Amino acid sequence: MQNQLFIYNTLSRTKEKFEPINKGMVGLYVCGPTVYSDVHLGNCRTFISFDLIYRYLLHLGFKVRYVRNITDAGHLEGDRDEGEDKFEKKAKLEQLEPMEIVQKYTLGFHDVMREFNTLPPSIEPTATGHICEQIEMIKHIIVNGFAYEVNGTIYFDVEKYNSQYKYGQLTNRQLEDLVAGTRELNGQDEKRGRLDFALWIKAKPEQIMQWLSPWGWGFPGWHIECSAMSSKYLGNTFDIHGGGMDLQATHHTNEIAQSQACNHKTPVKYWMHTNMLTVNGVRMSKSAGNGFLPDQLFSGKHPLLEKGYSPMAVRFFMMQTHYRSTLDFSNEALKASEKAFKKIINGLITIKILTHNEDTASFDEELNSDILRLCSLCYAGMNDDFNSAITIANLFNLLKYINSFHHNILPLASLNKNSFETMKRTYIVFVEDILGLKEEKFFKPNLIDDVLEILLQTYKNAKEIKDYKTVDLIRAKIKEEGIIIKDTKNGVEWAYEE
Ligand code: AMP
Ligand code: ZN
C-alpha cells in the first residue's frame, strides 16, 4: 500500500508518487501558529488537514518525525519588516509580559488541538528556543554572499540569490513580475532591492524580546526560524513541508531561498499547501475580523451561528472537503455535516457489535466483491493526494451495507467471514485512526445528570403503580454503578454509595 500514495507537489504542480528520501524516517514539517492570539477556525483547518496526512502516513506504516513549530517571536505588524512587534503590542494591551502572551496562547492552542482530536507532533520547537541556530544560519548566508548588514539589521539579497538560483519557483513567478508588484523603495529604506527581506532585525532599546547577536541586540525575522528548525530536526533536505496556501508566495519562497543560500541544497522534496477556509467567500483571517474561535463554534455564541457544533462534527465537516479545495463556512453546511457525522458514528457503534458466525455455503459472490471493492476505494481516496472526500463517500457506501446487515435486510451469512472482517476493520480504522473521529459521549456536559433524572422519574412512576419488579431492577442496576436511591420525606433522592 505504501508505494501507491500520490501527493500533489506545489513545486512541480503535479501529483507525484511518494518516495521518501530515507525509508527509515519520513520528515514532515508544518508551519505552526503565531501565538500572539487565539487560533481561529481557518488555522484549525490547516492543522487538522496535516493531522489527517500524518495519521495516514502512520497508518501506511511509515515512521514519521512530525515537526510543527510555534512562532513566538519575529512577527511585525507590517508585512515589510516594519511596524510594531505583535507579541509586544499584545503584551501591552493585556498588561502581561510578552512571554506570558506566548504561554497563554500556546496553551490555548494545545487545548483546541486536543478537542479536535489531533495527534501531537513529535517535536514542537519554538523560535525563541532556537535563536543560536538562526544566528548560525544567518552567518553562513552572509559568508556565502547572499545577505548584507545595514545598521544592525541583516537583509537577504534576493537579486543576488536569483542570479544563481531561481527565486519564486513555488508560485512559478518571474523575478521581474514580482519586483513590479512590490512597492518602490524610498530614501528611508535600508534595503537594496524591493524583494529583499530581513533575516535579523535591530531592536529598539525599549523592546523586551531581543537577543545579542554578532550584529548587536535584535531579533530574528519570521522566515529564518522555519529554515533553522526544520534543518536542525529533519536535515538539510527532508520529505514534506506544509502550511496554508497563504504561506506559499512569501514565507515558503523565502525559506527555500534561505536554505539554498546557506547550504546549497533544495530543502524540501514535496511542498504541500492547504486551501483556505472562507466565510461568504472571504478568507477567514485574524486581520479581516471574520474569524470564529473554536469555543464560539462549540458554544454557538457568535452572531453568525444558529447553534453550537461539537468538535468532532466540525472536524468531520472539514474532512468532507479535499484539503486543496476551498471550504466555505455556513450554518447549513455544518448542520448537514453534523447529521452525516452522527450517521458515521452510529455505524461505528453498530459495526463494533456486529459479529459474523462461521461461513455457510450460501454467500453471495457479487455482494462479497462489491464490499471488497468499496474497502479498496477507501484507500484509493486517501492514496490520491489524501482525498478524504472520496474516502468518506465510500465509507457511506459501506455504511449502507452495515445497516442492511444490522437490520437483517441482508443476511450476514451472505457475506463470507473474510470479507466481513475486512469490512469491519476498514470501517473502524478509517473512521477512528485515519479520519480521527470518535464518539463524543461527554460533549453534552449535563448528559449524565439528565439521564439520571429520567431514571429517577421512571423509578417514581413504577412505585406509584406498585410495579415493584421495575423498582427493584432500577435500584439494583444503579447500585452497580455506585449510586443508591433513597426514599425520603422530600421524595426520591440519590447519593453516592459510601
Ligand atoms: P498563523 O498563526 O497566522 O501563522 O497561521 C497558522 C496556519 O494557519 C498557517 O499555516 C496559515 O497558512 C493557516 N491559515 C491561516 N488562515 C487560514 C484559513 N482561512 N484557512 C486555512 N488555513 C489558514
Ligand atoms: Zn514556517
Coordinates of C-alpha atoms and ligand atoms in Angstrom, one line a residue:
M1 CA 0.0 0.0 0.0
Q2 CA 2.9 2.4 0.8
N3 CA 4.0 2.6 -2.8
Q4 CA 0.6 3.7 -4.1
L5 CA 0.5 7.0 -2.4
F6 CA 0.5 10.1 -4.7
I7 CA 1.0 13.6 -3.3
Y8 CA 0.4 16.9 -5.1
N9 CA 3.6 18.8 -5.0
T10 CA 3.2 22.6 -5.2
L11 CA 6.7 22.9 -6.5
S12 CA 6.2 20.7 -9.6
R13 CA 2.5 21.4 -9.8
T14 CA 1.8 17.7 -10.4
K15 CA 0.8 14.7 -8.4
E16 CA 3.9 12.7 -7.7
K17 CA 4.4 9.2 -6.4
F18 CA 5.5 9.4 -2.8
E19 CA 9.0 8.1 -2.4
P20 CA 10.6 9.1 0.9
I21 CA 14.2 10.2 0.9
N22 CA 15.0 7.8 3.7
K23 CA 12.8 4.8 4.2
G24 CA 13.6 4.6 7.9
M25 CA 12.0 8.0 8.7
V26 CA 9.7 10.4 6.9
G27 CA 10.4 14.0 7.8
L28 CA 7.2 16.2 7.9
Y29 CA 7.4 19.9 8.8
V30 CA 4.3 22.1 9.2
C31 CA 4.4 25.8 10.0
G32 CA 2.7 26.2 13.3
P33 CA 0.7 29.0 14.8
T34 CA 1.8 32.5 15.7
V35 CA 0.9 32.6 19.3
Y36 CA 0.0 36.2 20.0
S37 CA -3.7 35.5 19.8
D38 CA -6.2 32.6 19.7
V39 CA -6.2 30.3 16.7
H40 CA -9.3 30.7 14.6
L41 CA -11.2 28.0 12.7
G42 CA -9.2 28.7 9.5
N43 CA -5.9 28.0 11.2
C44 CA -7.5 24.8 12.6
R45 CA -8.4 23.7 9.2
T46 CA -4.8 23.7 8.2
F47 CA -3.6 21.8 11.3
I48 CA -6.5 19.3 11.1
S49 CA -5.6 18.6 7.4
F50 CA -2.0 17.9 8.3
D51 CA -3.2 15.7 11.2
L52 CA -5.1 13.6 8.6
I53 CA -1.9 13.4 6.4
Y54 CA 0.2 12.5 9.4
R55 CA -2.3 9.8 10.5
Y56 CA -2.4 8.3 7.1
L57 CA 1.3 8.1 6.7
L58 CA 1.5 6.4 10.1
H59 CA -1.3 4.0 9.0
L60 CA 0.7 3.1 5.9
G61 CA 3.5 2.0 8.2
F62 CA 5.9 4.9 7.8
K63 CA 7.8 6.1 10.7
V64 CA 7.3 9.9 10.7
R65 CA 9.1 12.6 12.5
Y66 CA 6.4 15.4 12.6
V67 CA 7.8 18.8 13.5
R68 CA 5.3 21.7 13.9
N69 CA 6.8 24.9 15.3
I70 CA 5.4 27.6 17.5
T71 CA 6.1 31.1 16.2
D72 CA 6.7 33.1 19.3
A73 CA 9.0 35.9 18.0
G74 CA 9.7 37.9 14.9
H75 CA 6.3 38.9 13.7
L76 CA 5.9 42.6 12.9
E77 CA 2.6 44.4 12.3
G78 CA 3.7 45.5 8.7
D79 CA 4.4 42.9 6.1
R80 CA 7.6 44.7 5.0
D81 CA 9.8 44.2 8.1
E82 CA 8.4 47.2 9.7
G83 CA 5.9 48.2 12.4
E84 CA 5.4 47.1 16.0
D85 CA 6.2 43.6 17.2
K86 CA 2.9 41.7 17.5
F87 CA 3.8 40.0 20.8
E88 CA 5.0 43.2 22.5
K89 CA 1.9 45.0 21.3
K90 CA -0.5 42.4 22.6
A91 CA 1.5 42.2 25.9
K92 CA 0.9 46.0 26.4
L93 CA -2.7 45.6 25.6
E94 CA -3.2 42.7 28.1
Q95 CA -0.8 44.1 30.6
L96 CA 1.3 40.9 30.5
E97 CA 4.9 40.0 29.7
P98 CA 5.4 39.0 26.0
M99 CA 6.3 35.5 27.2
E100 CA 3.1 35.4 29.2
I101 CA 1.3 36.1 26.0
V102 CA 3.2 33.3 24.3
Q103 CA 2.4 30.8 27.1
K104 CA -1.3 31.8 27.3
Y105 CA -1.9 31.3 23.6
T106 CA 0.3 28.2 23.3
L107 CA -1.7 26.5 26.0
G108 CA -5.0 27.6 24.3
F109 CA -3.8 26.2 21.0
H110 CA -2.9 22.9 22.6
D111 CA -6.4 22.7 24.2
V112 CA -8.1 23.3 20.8
M113 CA -5.9 20.8 19.1
R114 CA -6.8 18.2 21.8
E115 CA -10.5 19.0 21.3
F116 CA -10.2 18.3 17.6
N117 CA -8.5 15.0 18.4
T118 CA -5.3 15.9 16.6
L119 CA -2.2 13.9 17.4
P120 CA 0.6 15.9 19.0
P121 CA 3.7 16.4 16.7
S122 CA 6.9 14.6 17.5
I123 CA 8.7 17.8 18.2
E124 CA 7.2 21.3 18.7
P125 CA 10.2 23.7 18.6
T126 CA 9.8 27.4 19.3
A127 CA 11.5 30.3 17.6
T128 CA 12.8 31.8 20.9
G129 CA 14.3 28.4 21.8
H130 CA 16.4 28.4 18.6
I131 CA 18.0 31.8 18.4
C132 CA 21.5 30.4 18.2
E133 CA 20.6 28.2 15.3
Q134 CA 19.1 31.1 13.5
I135 CA 22.1 33.3 14.1
E136 CA 24.4 30.5 12.8
M137 CA 22.4 30.1 9.7
I138 CA 22.4 33.9 9.0
K139 CA 26.2 33.9 9.5
H140 CA 26.5 31.2 6.8
I141 CA 24.3 33.1 4.4
I142 CA 26.4 36.2 4.9
V143 CA 29.6 34.3 4.3
N144 CA 28.2 32.8 1.1
G145 CA 27.4 36.4 -0.1
F146 CA 23.6 36.3 -0.1
A147 CA 23.0 38.7 2.8
Y148 CA 24.2 42.2 3.9
E149 CA 24.1 44.3 7.0
V150 CA 22.7 47.8 7.4
N151 CA 22.8 49.3 10.8
G152 CA 22.5 46.1 12.8
T153 CA 19.8 44.6 10.5
I154 CA 20.6 41.8 8.1
Y155 CA 18.8 41.6 4.8
F156 CA 18.6 38.8 2.3
D157 CA 19.8 39.8 -1.2
V158 CA 17.1 38.4 -3.4
E159 CA 18.6 39.6 -6.7
K160 CA 22.0 38.0 -5.9
Y161 CA 20.3 34.8 -5.0
N162 CA 18.2 34.8 -8.2
S163 CA 21.4 35.2 -10.3
Q164 CA 22.5 31.7 -9.1
Y165 CA 19.1 30.0 -8.2
K166 CA 15.6 30.9 -9.2
Y167 CA 13.5 32.9 -6.8
G168 CA 9.8 32.4 -6.8
Q169 CA 9.7 28.8 -8.1
L170 CA 6.9 27.8 -5.7
T171 CA 4.5 30.2 -7.2
N172 CA 6.0 29.9 -10.7
R173 CA 6.7 33.7 -10.9
Q174 CA 9.5 35.6 -12.6
L175 CA 11.6 37.9 -10.6
E176 CA 10.7 40.9 -12.8
D177 CA 7.0 40.4 -12.3
L178 CA 7.5 40.0 -8.5
V179 CA 9.5 43.2 -8.4
A180 CA 6.9 45.1 -10.5
G181 CA 4.2 44.0 -8.0
T182 CA 6.1 45.4 -5.0
R183 CA 6.2 48.9 -3.6
E184 CA 9.2 51.0 -4.8
L185 CA 12.0 51.7 -2.3
N186 CA 12.2 55.2 -0.9
G187 CA 15.1 57.2 0.7
Q188 CA 14.2 55.8 4.1
D189 CA 14.6 52.2 3.1
E190 CA 17.7 50.3 4.1
K191 CA 17.1 47.5 1.7
R192 CA 19.0 47.3 -1.6
G193 CA 16.3 45.5 -3.5
R194 CA 12.5 45.7 -3.3
L195 CA 12.1 42.0 -2.6
D196 CA 14.9 41.8 0.0
F197 CA 13.7 40.7 3.4
A198 CA 15.1 40.8 6.9
L199 CA 16.9 37.8 8.4
W200 CA 17.7 39.7 11.6
I201 CA 16.2 43.0 12.8
K202 CA 17.9 45.5 15.1
A203 CA 15.8 46.0 18.2
K204 CA 14.6 49.3 19.6
P205 CA 16.1 49.9 23.1
E206 CA 12.7 49.6 24.8
Q207 CA 12.0 46.2 23.2
I208 CA 11.7 43.3 25.7
M209 CA 12.2 40.4 23.3
Q210 CA 15.7 40.9 22.0
W211 CA 18.9 38.8 21.9
L212 CA 22.6 39.5 21.4
S213 CA 24.0 38.7 18.0
P214 CA 27.2 39.4 16.2
W215 CA 25.3 42.4 14.8
G216 CA 24.2 43.8 18.1
W217 CA 20.9 43.4 20.0
G218 CA 18.0 42.3 17.8
F219 CA 15.5 39.6 17.0
P220 CA 15.1 37.1 14.1
G221 CA 12.9 37.8 11.0
W222 CA 10.0 35.4 10.7
H223 CA 11.1 33.2 7.8
I224 CA 14.5 32.2 9.2
E225 CA 13.0 30.3 12.1
C226 CA 11.4 27.6 10.0
S227 CA 14.6 27.1 7.9
A228 CA 16.7 26.8 11.0
M229 CA 14.4 24.5 12.9
S230 CA 13.4 22.2 10.0
S231 CA 17.1 21.6 9.1
K232 CA 18.0 21.0 12.7
Y233 CA 15.5 18.3 13.3
L234 CA 14.9 16.9 9.8
G235 CA 18.2 17.6 7.9
N236 CA 19.1 19.9 5.0
T237 CA 16.7 18.1 2.7
F238 CA 13.6 16.4 4.0
D239 CA 10.4 14.9 2.7
I240 CA 7.3 17.1 3.2
H241 CA 6.9 20.7 4.2
G242 CA 3.4 22.1 4.6
G243 CA 1.3 25.0 5.6
G244 CA -1.6 27.1 4.3
M245 CA -1.6 28.4 0.8
D246 CA -1.2 31.9 2.0
L247 CA 2.4 31.0 3.0
Q248 CA 3.4 29.9 -0.4
A249 CA 4.4 33.3 -2.0
T250 CA 6.5 34.8 0.7
H251 CA 7.2 32.6 3.8
H252 CA 7.9 29.4 2.0
T253 CA 9.5 31.1 -1.0
N254 CA 11.9 32.8 1.4
E255 CA 12.5 29.5 3.3
I256 CA 13.7 27.9 0.1
A257 CA 16.0 30.8 -0.7
Q258 CA 17.5 30.9 2.8
S259 CA 18.2 27.2 2.8
Q260 CA 19.8 27.2 -0.6
A261 CA 21.8 30.3 0.2
C262 CA 23.0 28.6 3.4
N263 CA 23.9 25.1 2.3
H264 CA 23.3 25.0 -1.5
K265 CA 20.6 22.3 -1.0
T266 CA 17.0 22.2 -2.0
P267 CA 15.4 21.9 1.4
V268 CA 12.2 20.0 0.6
K269 CA 11.1 17.2 -1.7
Y270 CA 7.3 17.7 -1.5
W271 CA 5.7 21.0 -0.8
M272 CA 2.1 20.7 0.4
H273 CA -0.4 23.6 0.8
T274 CA -3.9 23.5 2.3
N275 CA -6.6 25.7 0.8
M276 CA -8.4 28.3 2.8
L277 CA -11.5 28.2 5.0
T278 CA -13.7 31.1 3.9
V279 CA -16.8 32.9 5.2
N280 CA -19.1 34.0 2.4
G281 CA -16.2 33.6 0.0
V282 CA -13.8 35.7 2.1
R283 CA -10.7 34.1 3.6
M284 CA -11.0 33.7 7.4
S285 CA -8.2 35.7 8.9
K286 CA -7.3 37.5 12.1
S287 CA -7.0 40.8 10.2
A288 CA -10.3 40.5 8.3
G289 CA -12.1 40.1 11.7
N290 CA -14.3 37.3 10.3
G291 CA -12.7 34.5 12.4
F292 CA -14.7 32.2 14.6
L293 CA -12.8 31.0 17.6
P294 CA -13.3 27.3 18.2
D295 CA -15.0 27.9 21.5
Q296 CA -17.6 30.2 19.9
L297 CA -18.3 27.4 17.4
F298 CA -18.7 24.8 20.1
S299 CA -21.0 27.0 22.3
G300 CA -22.9 28.6 19.4
K301 CA -22.2 32.1 20.8
H302 CA -21.4 34.1 17.7
P303 CA -23.8 36.3 15.7
L304 CA -23.3 34.3 12.6
L305 CA -24.1 31.0 14.3
E306 CA -27.5 29.5 14.7
K307 CA -26.3 26.9 17.2
G308 CA -23.2 25.2 18.6
Y309 CA -21.4 22.3 16.9
S310 CA -19.3 19.6 18.6
P311 CA -15.6 19.4 17.8
M312 CA -16.0 16.1 16.0
A313 CA -18.8 17.4 13.8
V314 CA -16.6 20.3 12.9
R315 CA -13.6 18.0 12.2
F316 CA -15.9 15.9 10.0
F317 CA -17.1 19.0 8.2
M318 CA -13.5 19.8 7.3
M319 CA -12.7 16.2 6.2
Q320 CA -15.7 16.2 3.8
T321 CA -13.8 18.5 1.5
H322 CA -10.4 17.8 0.0
Y323 CA -7.6 19.8 1.6
R324 CA -6.7 21.6 -1.6
S325 CA -10.2 22.9 -2.3
T326 CA -11.6 26.0 -0.5
L327 CA -14.1 25.3 2.2
D328 CA -16.8 27.8 2.8
F329 CA -18.3 28.1 6.2
S330 CA -22.1 28.1 6.5
N331 CA -24.7 27.0 9.1
E332 CA -26.4 24.8 6.5
A333 CA -23.2 23.0 5.6
L334 CA -22.3 22.5 9.2
K335 CA -25.8 21.2 10.0
A336 CA -25.6 18.7 7.2
S337 CA -22.1 17.6 8.3
E338 CA -23.4 17.1 11.9
K339 CA -26.1 14.8 10.7
A340 CA -23.7 12.9 8.5
F341 CA -21.2 12.6 11.3
K342 CA -23.8 11.1 13.6
K343 CA -24.6 8.5 10.9
I344 CA -20.9 7.6 10.6
I345 CA -20.7 7.2 14.4
N346 CA -23.8 5.2 14.7
G347 CA -22.3 3.0 12.0
L348 CA -19.2 2.7 14.2
I349 CA -21.2 1.6 17.2
T350 CA -23.1 -0.9 15.1
I351 CA -20.1 -2.5 13.3
K352 CA -18.3 -2.9 16.6
I353 CA -21.1 -5.1 18.0
L354 CA -21.8 -6.9 14.7
T355 CA -20.2 -10.4 14.6
H356 CA -20.1 -13.0 11.9
N357 CA -20.6 -16.6 12.7
E358 CA -18.8 -19.2 10.7
D359 CA -19.2 -19.4 7.0
T360 CA -22.1 -21.1 5.5
A361 CA -22.4 -22.2 1.9
S362 CA -24.9 -19.5 1.0
F363 CA -22.7 -16.5 0.4
D364 CA -23.3 -14.1 -2.4
E365 CA -20.3 -13.7 -4.7
E366 CA -21.3 -10.3 -6.1
L367 CA -22.0 -8.8 -2.7
N368 CA -18.6 -10.0 -1.4
S369 CA -16.7 -8.5 -4.3
D370 CA -18.7 -5.2 -4.0
I371 CA -17.8 -4.9 -0.4
L372 CA -14.1 -5.6 -1.0
R373 CA -14.2 -3.0 -3.9
L374 CA -15.6 -0.3 -1.5
C375 CA -12.9 -1.1 1.0
S376 CA -10.2 -0.6 -1.5
L377 CA -11.9 2.6 -2.8
C378 CA -11.5 4.0 0.8
Y379 CA -7.7 3.5 0.3
A380 CA -7.8 4.8 -3.3
G381 CA -9.3 8.1 -2.0
M382 CA -6.5 8.7 0.5
N383 CA -3.8 7.4 -1.9
D384 CA -4.9 10.1 -4.3
D385 CA -3.4 13.0 -2.5
F386 CA -5.2 12.4 0.7
N387 CA -8.6 12.9 -0.8
S388 CA -10.7 12.3 2.3
A389 CA -13.9 13.5 0.5
I390 CA -13.7 10.4 -1.7
T391 CA -12.9 8.1 1.2
I392 CA -15.9 9.4 3.2
A393 CA -18.2 8.8 0.2
N394 CA -17.1 5.2 0.1
L395 CA -17.4 4.8 3.9
F396 CA -21.1 5.9 3.4
N397 CA -21.4 3.2 0.7
L398 CA -20.0 0.7 3.2
L399 CA -22.4 2.0 5.9
K400 CA -25.4 1.2 3.7
Y401 CA -24.3 -2.4 3.8
I402 CA -23.5 -2.3 7.5
N403 CA -27.0 -1.0 8.3
S404 CA -28.6 -3.6 6.0
F405 CA -26.8 -6.4 7.8
H406 CA -27.8 -4.8 11.2
H407 CA -31.5 -4.7 10.3
N408 CA -31.4 -8.1 8.7
I409 CA -32.3 -6.7 5.3
L410 CA -29.3 -8.5 4.1
P411 CA -28.4 -11.7 5.9
L412 CA -24.9 -11.7 7.3
A413 CA -24.5 -15.2 6.1
S414 CA -24.4 -14.0 2.5
L415 CA -21.0 -12.5 3.3
N416 CA -18.0 -14.7 3.9
K417 CA -16.1 -14.2 7.1
N418 CA -13.0 -12.8 5.4
S419 CA -15.0 -10.1 3.6
F420 CA -16.9 -9.3 6.8
E421 CA -13.6 -8.9 8.8
T422 CA -12.1 -6.7 6.0
M423 CA -15.3 -4.5 6.0
K424 CA -15.3 -4.2 9.8
R425 CA -11.5 -3.5 10.0
T426 CA -11.6 -0.9 7.2
Y427 CA -14.6 1.0 8.6
I428 CA -13.2 1.2 12.1
V429 CA -9.6 2.0 11.0
F430 CA -10.7 4.7 8.6
V431 CA -13.2 6.4 11.0
E432 CA -11.1 6.2 14.1
D433 CA -7.4 6.0 13.2
I434 CA -7.3 7.9 9.9
L435 CA -10.1 10.4 10.0
G436 CA -9.5 10.8 13.7
L437 CA -13.2 10.7 14.6
K438 CA -14.6 9.5 17.9
E439 CA -17.8 9.1 19.8
E440 CA -18.5 12.2 21.9
K441 CA -20.2 10.7 24.9
F442 CA -19.3 13.6 27.1
F443 CA -19.7 16.5 24.8
K444 CA -23.0 17.4 26.5
P445 CA -21.7 18.1 30.0
N446 CA -25.2 17.6 31.6
L447 CA -26.0 14.4 29.8
I448 CA -25.4 12.2 32.8
D449 CA -27.5 14.4 35.1
D450 CA -30.3 14.5 32.6
V451 CA -30.3 10.7 32.2
L452 CA -30.3 10.2 36.0
E453 CA -33.2 12.5 36.3
I454 CA -35.2 10.4 33.7
L455 CA -34.3 7.2 35.6
L456 CA -35.4 8.6 38.9
Q457 CA -38.7 9.7 37.3
T458 CA -39.2 6.2 35.9
Y459 CA -38.5 4.8 39.5
K460 CA -41.1 7.1 41.0
N461 CA -43.7 6.2 38.4
A462 CA -43.1 2.5 38.9
K463 CA -43.5 2.9 42.7
E464 CA -46.8 4.8 42.2
I465 CA -48.3 1.9 40.2
K466 CA -46.7 -0.6 42.6
D467 CA -44.6 -2.1 39.8
Y468 CA -42.0 -3.4 42.4
K469 CA -40.2 -5.6 39.8
T470 CA -39.1 -2.4 37.9
V471 CA -38.4 -0.6 41.2
D472 CA -36.1 -3.4 42.4
L473 CA -34.4 -3.6 39.0
I474 CA -33.6 0.1 38.8
R475 CA -32.3 0.1 42.4
A476 CA -30.1 -2.9 41.7
K477 CA -28.7 -1.7 38.4
I478 CA -27.9 1.8 39.6
K479 CA -26.3 0.3 42.7
E480 CA -23.9 -1.5 40.4
E481 CA -22.8 2.0 39.3
G482 CA -22.2 3.1 42.9
I483 CA -25.3 5.1 43.3
I484 CA -28.1 4.4 45.8
I485 CA -31.7 5.6 45.7
K486 CA -33.2 7.0 48.9
D487 CA -36.9 7.4 49.5
T488 CA -37.1 10.4 51.8
K489 CA -39.9 12.6 53.1
N490 CA -39.0 15.0 50.4
G491 CA -39.3 12.4 47.7
V492 CA -36.8 10.3 45.8
E493 CA -33.2 11.3 46.1
W494 CA -29.9 9.8 45.1
A495 CA -26.4 9.7 46.7
Y496 CA -23.1 8.0 46.1
E497 CA -22.8 4.7 48.0
E498 CA -20.4 5.2 50.9
Ligands
AMP1 P1 -0.8 31.9 11.5 O1 -1.0 31.7 13.0 O2 -1.4 33.1 11.0 O3 0.7 31.9 11.2 O4 -1.4 30.7 10.7 C1 -1.2 29.4 11.1 C2 -1.6 28.5 9.9 O5 -2.9 28.7 9.5 C3 -0.8 28.8 8.6 O6 -0.4 27.6 8.0 C4 -1.8 29.5 7.7 O7 -1.5 29.3 6.4 C5 -3.1 28.8 8.1 N1 -4.3 29.7 7.8 C6 -4.5 31.0 8.1 N2 -5.7 31.3 7.7 C7 -6.3 30.2 7.2 C8 -7.6 30.0 6.6 N3 -8.5 30.9 6.5 N4 -7.9 28.7 6.2 C9 -6.9 27.7 6.3 N5 -5.7 27.9 6.8 C10 -5.4 29.2 7.3
ZN2 ZN 7.1 28.5 8.7

